[in-house]
Amino acid sequence: MHELSIACEILEQVKNTAAAHGAIKVKHVTLQMGRLSHTNPEQLSFCFKAIAEGSIAEDADFIVEMVPPSLECECGYTGAIDEKQIQESSEFTSELLAYIEVDKECPICGKQAQLAGGRELIIKSIEIETEDDLTADR
Ligand SMILES: [Zn+2]
């Protein structure tokens, strides 16, 4: 399963970061996920919790923030794709991709704009507890 291998990579990074900061516990893991990354956030969260069991991150809250794709044009325009329209089309289907493919004209100059972002899958922050009870990002 796609989500399981991603969850494994995330857990590895979380464990490395936690060890580097002398953590005794991981409290939160916040992930930024592009809407076009073809990953199901619920499944990813489920997989993470399953494999984190028994590790330093077993009680961590797993938070996924969805990131909409944006448009970039050679005229200098950048803008987010209309979030409302994305939510109205069904998620994780080719319908969304089809919409993205056809409708990416620059609203300023009308040229074809480039799709930027929307496929990222990154750890935004990790909140840990250390023996001194300090918290640190990343
Ligand atoms: Zn333009």
mmCIF file of N, CA and C and ligand atoms in Angstrom:
data_model
loop_
_atom_site.group_PDB
_atom_site.id
_atom_site.type_symbol
_atom_site.label_atom_id
_atom_site.label_comp_id
_atom_site.label_asym_id
_atom_site.label_seq_id
_atom_site.Cartn_x
_atom_site.Cartn_y
_atom_site.Cartn_z
ATOM 1 N N MET A 1 0.844 -1.204 0.000
ATOM 2 C CA MET A 1 0.000 0.000 0.000
ATOM 3 C C MET A 1 0.881 1.256 0.000
ATOM 4 N N HIS A 2 0.526 2.159 -0.852
ATOM 5 C CA HIS A 2 1.214 3.436 -1.017
ATOM 6 C C HIS A 2 1.367 4.179 0.316
ATOM 7 N N GLU A 3 0.277 4.297 1.044
ATOM 8 C CA GLU A 3 0.281 5.062 2.296
ATOM 9 C C GLU A 3 1.223 4.449 3.337
ATOM 10 N N LEU A 4 1.307 3.122 3.331
ATOM 11 C CA LEU A 4 2.136 2.453 4.339
ATOM 12 C C LEU A 4 3.615 2.798 4.152
ATOM 13 N N SER A 5 4.088 2.801 2.909
ATOM 14 C CA SER A 5 5.505 3.110 2.693
ATOM 15 C C SER A 5 5.797 4.572 3.027
ATOM 16 N N ILE A 6 4.835 5.443 2.748
ATOM 17 C CA ILE A 6 5.029 6.856 3.113
ATOM 18 C C ILE A 6 5.066 7.004 4.632
ATOM 19 N N ALA A 7 4.148 6.306 5.301
ATOM 20 C CA ALA A 7 4.101 6.375 6.764
ATOM 21 C C ALA A 7 5.422 5.894 7.367
ATOM 22 N N CYS A 8 6.015 4.850 6.773
ATOM 23 C CA CYS A 8 7.304 4.339 7.259
ATOM 24 C C CYS A 8 8.390 5.400 7.135
ATOM 25 N N GLU A 9 8.423 6.074 5.982
ATOM 26 C CA GLU A 9 9.422 7.127 5.785
ATOM 27 C C GLU A 9 9.235 8.258 6.782
ATOM 28 N N ILE A 10 7.977 8.628 7.001
ATOM 29 C CA ILE A 10 7.697 9.708 7.948
ATOM 30 C C ILE A 10 8.144 9.311 9.348
ATOM 31 N N LEU A 11 7.812 8.083 9.727
ATOM 32 C CA LEU A 11 8.190 7.624 11.066
ATOM 33 C C LEU A 11 9.707 7.623 11.238
ATOM 34 N N GLU A 12 10.432 7.204 10.198
ATOM 35 C CA GLU A 12 11.891 7.223 10.266
ATOM 36 C C GLU A 12 12.408 8.633 10.538
ATOM 37 N N GLN A 13 11.870 9.594 9.770
ATOM 38 C CA GLN A 13 12.295 10.983 9.946
ATOM 39 C C GLN A 13 11.934 11.501 11.327
ATOM 40 N N VAL A 14 10.753 11.132 11.791
ATOM 41 C CA VAL A 14 10.317 11.576 13.113
ATOM 42 C C VAL A 14 11.239 11.008 14.185
ATOM 43 N N LYS A 15 11.582 9.734 14.039
ATOM 44 C CA LYS A 15 12.450 9.104 15.037
ATOM 45 C C LYS A 15 13.852 9.726 15.028
ATOM 46 N N ASN A 16 14.375 10.001 13.813
ATOM 47 C CA ASN A 16 15.686 10.635 13.711
ATOM 48 C C ASN A 16 15.689 12.013 14.351
ATOM 49 N N THR A 17 14.635 12.787 14.035
ATOM 50 C CA THR A 17 14.541 14.139 14.592
ATOM 51 C C THR A 17 14.412 14.087 16.109
ATOM 52 N N ALA A 18 13.588 13.178 16.579
ATOM 53 C CA ALA A 18 13.373 13.037 18.017
ATOM 54 C C ALA A 18 14.681 12.683 18.717
ATOM 55 N N ALA A 19 15.439 11.746 18.110
ATOM 56 C CA ALA A 19 16.705 11.320 18.711
ATOM 57 C C ALA A 19 17.706 12.472 18.718
ATOM 58 N N ALA A 20 17.739 13.247 17.617
ATOM 59 C CA ALA A 20 18.680 14.355 17.500
ATOM 60 C C ALA A 20 18.424 15.434 18.546
ATOM 61 N N HIS A 21 17.178 15.528 18.992
ATOM 62 C CA HIS A 21 16.832 16.561 19.970
ATOM 63 C C HIS A 21 16.697 15.997 21.379
ATOM 64 N N GLY A 22 17.061 14.772 21.563
ATOM 65 C CA GLY A 22 16.973 14.171 22.888
ATOM 66 C C GLY A 22 15.555 14.052 23.413
ATOM 67 N N ALA A 23 14.645 13.754 22.520
ATOM 68 C CA ALA A 23 13.242 13.671 22.923
ATOM 69 C C ALA A 23 12.968 12.411 23.739
ATOM 70 N N ILE A 24 12.024 12.542 24.659
ATOM 71 C CA ILE A 24 11.553 11.349 25.348
ATOM 72 C C ILE A 24 10.177 10.942 24.822
ATOM 73 N N LYS A 25 9.575 11.858 24.082
ATOM 74 C CA LYS A 25 8.231 11.600 23.583
ATOM 75 C C LYS A 25 7.952 12.534 22.405
ATOM 76 N N VAL A 26 7.240 12.051 21.415
ATOM 77 C CA VAL A 26 6.801 12.919 20.323
ATOM 78 C C VAL A 26 5.344 13.260 20.552
ATOM 79 N N LYS A 27 5.033 14.555 20.588
ATOM 80 C CA LYS A 27 3.659 14.977 20.903
ATOM 81 C C LYS A 27 2.794 15.187 19.664
ATOM 82 N N HIS A 28 3.363 15.894 18.687
ATOM 83 C CA HIS A 28 2.608 16.153 17.461
ATOM 84 C C HIS A 28 3.501 15.949 16.250
ATOM 85 N N VAL A 29 2.917 15.456 15.202
ATOM 86 C CA VAL A 29 3.575 15.446 13.903
ATOM 87 C C VAL A 29 2.614 16.133 12.943
ATOM 88 N N THR A 30 3.069 17.215 12.327
ATOM 89 C CA THR A 30 2.214 17.924 11.382
ATOM 90 C C THR A 30 2.792 17.778 9.984
ATOM 91 N N LEU A 31 1.931 17.342 9.098
ATOM 92 C CA LEU A 31 2.345 17.050 7.736
ATOM 93 C C LEU A 31 1.625 18.001 6.790
ATOM 94 N N GLN A 32 2.328 18.448 5.758
ATOM 95 C CA GLN A 32 1.661 19.204 4.704
ATOM 96 C C GLN A 32 1.531 18.306 3.486
ATOM 97 N N MET A 33 0.317 18.144 3.047
ATOM 98 C CA MET A 33 0.066 17.238 1.933
ATOM 99 C C MET A 33 -0.604 17.977 0.782
ATOM 100 N N GLY A 34 0.017 17.904 -0.379
ATOM 101 C CA GLY A 34 -0.591 18.517 -1.555
ATOM 102 C C GLY A 34 -1.836 17.750 -1.969
ATOM 103 N N ARG A 35 -2.808 18.460 -2.487
ATOM 104 C CA ARG A 35 -4.048 17.812 -2.888
ATOM 105 C C ARG A 35 -3.870 16.861 -4.064
ATOM 106 N N LEU A 36 -2.774 17.021 -4.776
ATOM 107 C CA LEU A 36 -2.551 16.167 -5.943
ATOM 108 C C LEU A 36 -1.543 15.060 -5.657
ATOM 109 N N SER A 37 -1.275 14.830 -4.404
ATOM 110 C CA SER A 37 -0.243 13.847 -4.078
ATOM 111 C C SER A 37 -0.766 12.411 -4.121
ATOM 112 N N HIS A 38 -2.028 12.232 -4.438
ATOM 113 C CA HIS A 38 -2.612 10.883 -4.528
ATOM 114 C C HIS A 38 -2.457 10.084 -3.247
ATOM 115 N N THR A 39 -2.561 10.762 -2.149
ATOM 116 C CA THR A 39 -2.431 10.084 -0.876
ATOM 117 C C THR A 39 -3.669 10.374 -0.043
ATOM 118 N N ASN A 40 -4.170 9.340 0.583
ATOM 119 C CA ASN A 40 -5.361 9.495 1.397
ATOM 120 C C ASN A 40 -4.940 9.822 2.835
ATOM 121 N N PRO A 41 -5.297 11.019 3.332
ATOM 122 C CA PRO A 41 -4.822 11.422 4.663
ATOM 123 C C PRO A 41 -5.311 10.513 5.789
ATOM 124 N N GLU A 42 -6.535 10.006 5.671
ATOM 125 C CA GLU A 42 -7.049 9.120 6.728
ATOM 126 C C GLU A 42 -6.253 7.811 6.761
ATOM 127 N N GLN A 43 -6.005 7.271 5.573
ATOM 128 C CA GLN A 43 -5.239 6.027 5.518
ATOM 129 C C GLN A 43 -3.812 6.226 6.012
ATOM 130 N N LEU A 44 -3.242 7.374 5.642
ATOM 131 C CA LEU A 44 -1.875 7.659 6.059
ATOM 132 C C LEU A 44 -1.796 7.769 7.577
ATOM 133 N N SER A 45 -2.756 8.463 8.156
ATOM 134 C CA SER A 45 -2.807 8.616 9.601
ATOM 135 C C SER A 45 -2.964 7.255 10.285
ATOM 136 N N PHE A 46 -3.825 6.433 9.724
ATOM 137 C CA PHE A 46 -4.064 5.087 10.254
ATOM 138 C C PHE A 46 -2.772 4.258 10.211
ATOM 139 N N CYS A 47 -2.085 4.287 9.072
ATOM 140 C CA CYS A 47 -0.841 3.537 8.917
ATOM 141 C C CYS A 47 0.222 4.025 9.894
ATOM 142 N N PHE A 48 0.296 5.352 10.027
ATOM 143 C CA PHE A 48 1.310 5.919 10.919
ATOM 144 C C PHE A 48 1.087 5.439 12.346
ATOM 145 N N LYS A 49 -0.159 5.511 12.778
ATOM 146 C CA LYS A 49 -0.471 5.091 14.148
ATOM 147 C C LYS A 49 -0.151 3.608 14.351
ATOM 148 N N ALA A 50 -0.438 2.812 13.336
ATOM 149 C CA ALA A 50 -0.194 1.374 13.436
ATOM 150 C C ALA A 50 1.289 1.065 13.578
ATOM 151 N N ILE A 51 2.128 1.712 12.745
ATOM 152 C CA ILE A 51 3.554 1.380 12.790
ATOM 153 C C ILE A 51 4.290 2.114 13.907
ATOM 154 N N ALA A 52 3.687 3.193 14.420
ATOM 155 C CA ALA A 52 4.347 3.958 15.491
ATOM 156 C C ALA A 52 4.147 3.298 16.847
ATOM 157 N N GLU A 53 3.296 2.322 16.897
ATOM 158 C CA GLU A 53 3.014 1.650 18.167
ATOM 159 C C GLU A 53 4.294 1.061 18.740
ATOM 160 N N GLY A 54 4.548 1.350 19.987
ATOM 161 C CA GLY A 54 5.750 0.847 20.629
ATOM 162 C C GLY A 54 6.966 1.744 20.421
ATOM 163 N N SER A 55 6.852 2.752 19.562
ATOM 164 C CA SER A 55 7.976 3.666 19.328
ATOM 165 C C SER A 55 7.767 4.942 20.139
ATOM 166 N N ILE A 56 8.737 5.825 20.026
ATOM 167 C CA ILE A 56 8.694 7.102 20.743
ATOM 168 C C ILE A 56 7.503 7.964 20.285
ATOM 169 N N ALA A 57 6.990 7.647 19.112
ATOM 170 C CA ALA A 57 5.904 8.464 18.536
ATOM 171 C C ALA A 57 4.529 7.826 18.698
ATOM 172 N N GLU A 58 4.423 6.837 19.558
ATOM 173 C CA GLU A 58 3.153 6.098 19.574
ATOM 174 C C GLU A 58 1.948 6.925 20.045
ATOM 175 N N ASP A 59 2.202 7.941 20.891
ATOM 176 C CA ASP A 59 1.077 8.751 21.352
ATOM 177 C C ASP A 59 0.965 10.077 20.609
ATOM 178 N N ALA A 60 1.753 10.226 19.553
ATOM 179 C CA ALA A 60 1.764 11.510 18.849
ATOM 180 C C ALA A 60 0.447 11.748 18.100
ATOM 181 N N ASP A 61 0.018 13.003 18.124
ATOM 182 C CA ASP A 61 -1.106 13.386 17.271
ATOM 183 C C ASP A 61 -0.576 13.553 15.861
ATOM 184 N N PHE A 62 -1.265 12.969 14.933
ATOM 185 C CA PHE A 62 -0.837 13.028 13.540
ATOM 186 C C PHE A 62 -1.781 13.983 12.808
ATOM 187 N N ILE A 63 -1.242 15.120 12.411
ATOM 188 C CA ILE A 63 -2.084 16.163 11.824
ATOM 189 C C ILE A 63 -1.699 16.349 10.353
ATOM 190 N N VAL A 64 -2.692 16.305 9.492
ATOM 191 C CA VAL A 64 -2.427 16.495 8.069
ATOM 192 C C VAL A 64 -3.071 17.799 7.612
ATOM 193 N N GLU A 65 -2.255 18.684 7.060
ATOM 194 C CA GLU A 65 -2.774 19.925 6.483
ATOM 195 C C GLU A 65 -2.766 19.786 4.966
ATOM 196 N N MET A 66 -3.926 19.992 4.365
ATOM 197 C CA MET A 66 -4.005 19.879 2.913
ATOM 198 C C MET A 66 -3.548 21.185 2.265
ATOM 199 N N VAL A 67 -2.726 21.056 1.241
ATOM 200 C CA VAL A 67 -2.197 22.228 0.541
ATOM 201 C C VAL A 67 -2.753 22.248 -0.878
ATOM 202 N N PRO A 68 -3.465 23.312 -1.249
ATOM 203 C CA PRO A 68 -3.990 23.360 -2.612
ATOM 204 C C PRO A 68 -2.883 23.694 -3.607
ATOM 205 N N PRO A 69 -3.015 23.240 -4.833
ATOM 206 C CA PRO A 69 -2.037 23.624 -5.850
ATOM 207 C C PRO A 69 -2.198 25.098 -6.200
ATOM 208 N N SER A 70 -1.160 25.688 -6.760
ATOM 209 C CA SER A 70 -1.263 27.082 -7.182
ATOM 210 C C SER A 70 -0.828 27.210 -8.632
ATOM 211 N N LEU A 71 -1.158 28.342 -9.202
ATOM 212 C CA LEU A 71 -0.796 28.620 -10.592
ATOM 213 C C LEU A 71 0.341 29.631 -10.657
ATOM 214 N N GLU A 72 1.231 29.437 -11.597
ATOM 215 C CA GLU A 72 2.303 30.395 -11.837
ATOM 216 C C GLU A 72 2.354 30.685 -13.324
ATOM 217 N N CYS A 73 2.403 31.971 -13.657
ATOM 218 C CA CYS A 73 2.428 32.351 -15.070
ATOM 219 C C CYS A 73 3.682 33.155 -15.369
ATOM 220 N N GLU A 74 4.091 33.126 -16.644
ATOM 221 C CA GLU A 74 5.295 33.863 -17.031
ATOM 222 C C GLU A 74 5.120 35.379 -16.917
ATOM 223 N N CYS A 75 3.864 35.856 -16.861
ATOM 224 C CA CYS A 75 3.650 37.292 -16.681
ATOM 225 C C CYS A 75 3.890 37.723 -15.242
ATOM 226 N N GLY A 76 4.114 36.760 -14.373
ATOM 227 C CA GLY A 76 4.404 37.107 -12.984
ATOM 228 C C GLY A 76 3.261 36.778 -12.033
ATOM 229 N N TYR A 77 2.125 36.371 -12.609
ATOM 230 C CA TYR A 77 0.981 36.043 -11.764
ATOM 231 C C TYR A 77 1.219 34.739 -10.998
ATOM 232 N N THR A 78 0.922 34.746 -9.725
ATOM 233 C CA THR A 78 0.818 33.493 -8.991
ATOM 234 C C THR A 78 -0.451 33.552 -8.159
ATOM 235 N N GLY A 79 -1.118 32.457 -8.071
ATOM 236 C CA GLY A 79 -2.342 32.447 -7.269
ATOM 237 C C GLY A 79 -2.775 31.041 -6.983
ATOM 238 N N ALA A 80 -3.517 30.887 -5.914
ATOM 239 C CA ALA A 80 -4.030 29.570 -5.574
ATOM 240 C C ALA A 80 -5.188 29.244 -6.502
ATOM 241 N N ILE A 81 -5.301 27.987 -6.819
ATOM 242 C CA ILE A 81 -6.483 27.520 -7.524
ATOM 243 C C ILE A 81 -7.652 27.607 -6.555
ATOM 244 N N ASP A 82 -8.800 27.955 -7.076
ATOM 245 C CA ASP A 82 -9.976 28.165 -6.234
ATOM 246 C C ASP A 82 -10.256 26.939 -5.352
ATOM 247 N N GLU A 83 -10.009 27.145 -4.086
ATOM 248 C CA GLU A 83 -10.158 26.061 -3.101
ATOM 249 C C GLU A 83 -11.578 25.501 -3.096
ATOM 250 N N LYS A 84 -12.554 26.372 -3.270
ATOM 251 C CA LYS A 84 -13.955 25.946 -3.210
ATOM 252 C C LYS A 84 -14.268 24.979 -4.353
ATOM 253 N N GLN A 85 -13.765 25.309 -5.527
ATOM 254 C CA GLN A 85 -14.002 24.430 -6.669
ATOM 255 C C GLN A 85 -13.356 23.062 -6.472
ATOM 256 N N ILE A 86 -12.193 23.060 -5.821
ATOM 257 C CA ILE A 86 -11.523 21.789 -5.574
ATOM 258 C C ILE A 86 -12.341 20.942 -4.619
ATOM 259 N N GLN A 87 -12.873 21.585 -3.577
ATOM 260 C CA GLN A 87 -13.656 20.826 -2.609
ATOM 261 C C GLN A 87 -14.942 20.291 -3.215
ATOM 262 N N GLU A 88 -15.479 21.033 -4.165
ATOM 263 C CA GLU A 88 -16.716 20.584 -4.782
ATOM 264 C C GLU A 88 -16.503 19.385 -5.698
ATOM 265 N N SER A 89 -15.362 19.338 -6.335
ATOM 266 C CA SER A 89 -15.102 18.147 -7.131
ATOM 267 C C SER A 89 -14.644 17.049 -6.176
ATOM 268 N N SER A 90 -14.944 15.818 -6.501
ATOM 269 C CA SER A 90 -14.625 14.762 -5.554
ATOM 270 C C SER A 90 -13.115 14.606 -5.425
ATOM 271 N N GLU A 91 -12.694 14.389 -4.211
ATOM 272 C CA GLU A 91 -11.271 14.331 -3.921
ATOM 273 C C GLU A 91 -10.647 13.037 -4.408
ATOM 274 N N PHE A 92 -9.358 13.111 -4.696
ATOM 275 C CA PHE A 92 -8.557 11.932 -5.033
ATOM 276 C C PHE A 92 -9.065 11.190 -6.259
ATOM 277 N N THR A 93 -9.718 11.881 -7.149
ATOM 278 C CA THR A 93 -10.176 11.212 -8.352
ATOM 279 C C THR A 93 -9.584 11.906 -9.561
ATOM 280 N N SER A 94 -9.758 11.282 -10.692
ATOM 281 C CA SER A 94 -9.252 11.877 -11.915
ATOM 282 C C SER A 94 -10.053 13.122 -12.297
ATOM 283 N N GLU A 95 -11.246 13.257 -11.717
ATOM 284 C CA GLU A 95 -12.024 14.467 -11.990
ATOM 285 C C GLU A 95 -11.268 15.716 -11.567
ATOM 286 N N LEU A 96 -10.662 15.621 -10.409
ATOM 287 C CA LEU A 96 -9.890 16.761 -9.926
ATOM 288 C C LEU A 96 -8.723 17.041 -10.871
ATOM 289 N N LEU A 97 -8.029 15.983 -11.256
ATOM 290 C CA LEU A 97 -6.903 16.150 -12.167
ATOM 291 C C LEU A 97 -7.359 16.700 -13.510
ATOM 292 N N ALA A 98 -8.505 16.224 -13.973
ATOM 293 C CA ALA A 98 -9.038 16.713 -15.240
ATOM 294 C C ALA A 98 -9.335 18.200 -15.153
ATOM 295 N N TYR A 99 -9.926 18.603 -14.051
ATOM 296 C CA TYR A 99 -10.229 20.014 -13.840
ATOM 297 C C TYR A 99 -8.948 20.847 -13.861
ATOM 298 N N ILE A 100 -7.925 20.326 -13.170
ATOM 299 C CA ILE A 100 -6.645 21.028 -13.114
ATOM 300 C C ILE A 100 -6.049 21.130 -14.523
ATOM 301 N N GLU A 101 -6.140 20.036 -15.277
ATOM 302 C CA GLU A 101 -5.547 20.014 -16.605
ATOM 303 C C GLU A 101 -6.178 21.035 -17.543
ATOM 304 N N VAL A 102 -7.508 21.129 -17.526
ATOM 305 C CA VAL A 102 -8.143 22.012 -18.507
ATOM 306 C C VAL A 102 -8.134 23.469 -18.084
ATOM 307 N N ASP A 103 -8.247 23.708 -16.787
ATOM 308 C CA ASP A 103 -8.525 25.067 -16.353
ATOM 309 C C ASP A 103 -7.316 25.689 -15.685
ATOM 310 N N LYS A 104 -6.270 25.924 -16.456
ATOM 311 C CA LYS A 104 -5.140 26.608 -15.834
ATOM 312 C C LYS A 104 -4.666 27.777 -16.686
ATOM 313 N N GLU A 105 -5.625 28.520 -17.187
ATOM 314 C CA GLU A 105 -5.280 29.758 -17.877
ATOM 315 C C GLU A 105 -5.003 30.845 -16.854
ATOM 316 N N CYS A 106 -4.043 31.660 -17.160
ATOM 317 C CA CYS A 106 -3.738 32.784 -16.292
ATOM 318 C C CYS A 106 -4.907 33.783 -16.342
ATOM 319 N N PRO A 107 -5.442 34.179 -15.183
ATOM 320 C CA PRO A 107 -6.568 35.121 -15.180
ATOM 321 C C PRO A 107 -6.156 36.544 -15.549
ATOM 322 N N ILE A 108 -4.862 36.823 -15.592
ATOM 323 C CA ILE A 108 -4.373 38.166 -15.940
ATOM 324 C C ILE A 108 -4.149 38.284 -17.446
ATOM 325 N N CYS A 109 -3.360 37.372 -18.014
ATOM 326 C CA CYS A 109 -2.983 37.513 -19.418
ATOM 327 C C CYS A 109 -3.588 36.418 -20.311
ATOM 328 N N GLY A 110 -4.189 35.398 -19.725
ATOM 329 C CA GLY A 110 -4.862 34.379 -20.517
ATOM 330 C C GLY A 110 -3.974 33.296 -21.078
ATOM 331 N N LYS A 111 -2.681 33.401 -20.850
ATOM 332 C CA LYS A 111 -1.778 32.355 -21.311
ATOM 333 C C LYS A 111 -1.900 31.121 -20.426
ATOM 334 N N GLN A 112 -1.310 30.031 -20.904
ATOM 335 C CA GLN A 112 -1.299 28.827 -20.088
ATOM 336 C C GLN A 112 -0.367 29.025 -18.886
ATOM 337 N N ALA A 113 -0.936 28.896 -17.711
ATOM 338 C CA ALA A 113 -0.126 29.020 -16.512
ATOM 339 C C ALA A 113 0.376 27.643 -16.096
ATOM 340 N N GLN A 114 1.454 27.617 -15.379
ATOM 341 C CA GLN A 114 2.004 26.350 -14.899
ATOM 342 C C GLN A 114 1.453 26.036 -13.524
ATOM 343 N N LEU A 115 1.176 24.777 -13.342
ATOM 344 C CA LEU A 115 0.730 24.327 -12.037
ATOM 345 C C LEU A 115 1.950 24.182 -11.133
ATOM 346 N N ALA A 116 1.871 24.785 -9.971
ATOM 347 C CA ALA A 116 2.997 24.688 -9.033
ATOM 348 C C ALA A 116 2.479 24.172 -7.702
ATOM 349 N N GLY A 117 3.193 23.256 -7.150
ATOM 350 C CA GLY A 117 2.780 22.726 -5.860
ATOM 351 C C GLY A 117 1.605 21.784 -5.995
ATOM 352 N N GLY A 118 1.098 21.370 -4.853
ATOM 353 C CA GLY A 118 -0.036 20.462 -4.864
ATOM 354 C C GLY A 118 0.350 19.001 -4.809
ATOM 355 N N ARG A 119 1.638 18.719 -5.015
ATOM 356 C CA ARG A 119 2.071 17.325 -4.959
ATOM 357 C C ARG A 119 3.011 17.063 -3.784
ATOM 358 N N GLU A 120 3.241 18.095 -2.982
ATOM 359 C CA GLU A 120 4.212 17.944 -1.904
ATOM 360 C C GLU A 120 3.687 17.074 -0.767
ATOM 361 N N LEU A 121 4.625 16.500 -0.100
ATOM 362 C CA LEU A 121 4.287 15.688 1.066
ATOM 363 C C LEU A 121 5.453 15.877 2.026
ATOM 364 N N ILE A 122 5.318 16.837 2.913
ATOM 365 C CA ILE A 122 6.458 17.172 3.763
ATOM 366 C C ILE A 122 6.059 17.243 5.234
ATOM 367 N N ILE A 123 7.021 16.966 6.072
ATOM 368 C CA ILE A 123 6.800 17.129 7.506
ATOM 369 C C ILE A 123 6.993 18.605 7.821
ATOM 370 N N LYS A 124 5.926 19.238 8.262
ATOM 371 C CA LYS A 124 5.995 20.663 8.550
ATOM 372 C C LYS A 124 6.631 20.891 9.916
ATOM 373 N N SER A 125 6.179 20.165 10.912
ATOM 374 C CA SER A 125 6.782 20.323 12.226
ATOM 375 C C SER A 125 6.590 19.072 13.067
ATOM 376 N N ILE A 126 7.482 18.928 13.995
ATOM 377 C CA ILE A 126 7.413 17.825 14.948
ATOM 378 C C ILE A 126 7.551 18.445 16.326
ATOM 379 N N GLU A 127 6.595 18.175 17.178
ATOM 380 C CA GLU A 127 6.682 18.709 18.529
ATOM 381 C C GLU A 127 7.067 17.581 19.475
ATOM 382 N N ILE A 128 8.118 17.822 20.233
ATOM 383 C CA ILE A 128 8.621 16.764 21.106
ATOM 384 C C ILE A 128 8.652 17.211 22.559
ATOM 385 N N GLU A 129 8.788 16.239 23.418
ATOM 386 C CA GLU A 129 8.980 16.519 24.829
ATOM 387 C C GLU A 129 10.352 15.980 25.191
ATOM 388 N N THR A 130 11.174 16.821 25.820
ATOM 389 C CA THR A 130 12.486 16.352 26.256
ATOM 390 C C THR A 130 12.481 16.254 27.774
ATOM 391 N N GLU A 131 13.582 15.796 28.297
ATOM 392 C CA GLU A 131 13.645 15.688 29.755
ATOM 393 C C GLU A 131 13.566 17.047 30.416
ATOM 394 N N ASP A 132 14.040 18.061 29.730
ATOM 395 C CA ASP A 132 13.907 19.422 30.265
ATOM 396 C C ASP A 132 12.547 20.013 29.910
ATOM 397 N N ASP A 133 11.716 19.210 29.269
ATOM 398 C CA ASP A 133 10.401 19.644 28.823
ATOM 399 C C ASP A 133 10.469 20.841 27.897
ATOM 400 N N LEU A 134 11.487 20.856 27.037
ATOM 401 C CA LEU A 134 11.571 21.879 26.010
ATOM 402 C C LEU A 134 10.876 21.346 24.772
ATOM 403 N N THR A 135 10.315 22.235 23.987
ATOM 404 C CA THR A 135 9.755 21.807 22.721
ATOM 405 C C THR A 135 10.546 22.442 21.598
ATOM 406 N N ALA A 136 10.596 21.737 20.506
ATOM 407 C CA ALA A 136 11.352 22.242 19.367
ATOM 408 C C ALA A 136 10.664 21.864 18.067
ATOM 409 N N ASP A 137 10.722 22.766 17.152
ATOM 410 C CA ASP A 137 10.237 22.445 15.811
ATOM 411 C C ASP A 137 11.343 21.757 15.040
ATOM 412 N N ARG A 138 10.973 20.753 14.303
ATOM 413 C CA ARG A 138 11.922 19.981 13.497
ATOM 414 C C ARG A 138 13.042 19.386 14.326
HETATM 415 ZN ZN ZN B 1 -0.194 35.528 -17.089
#
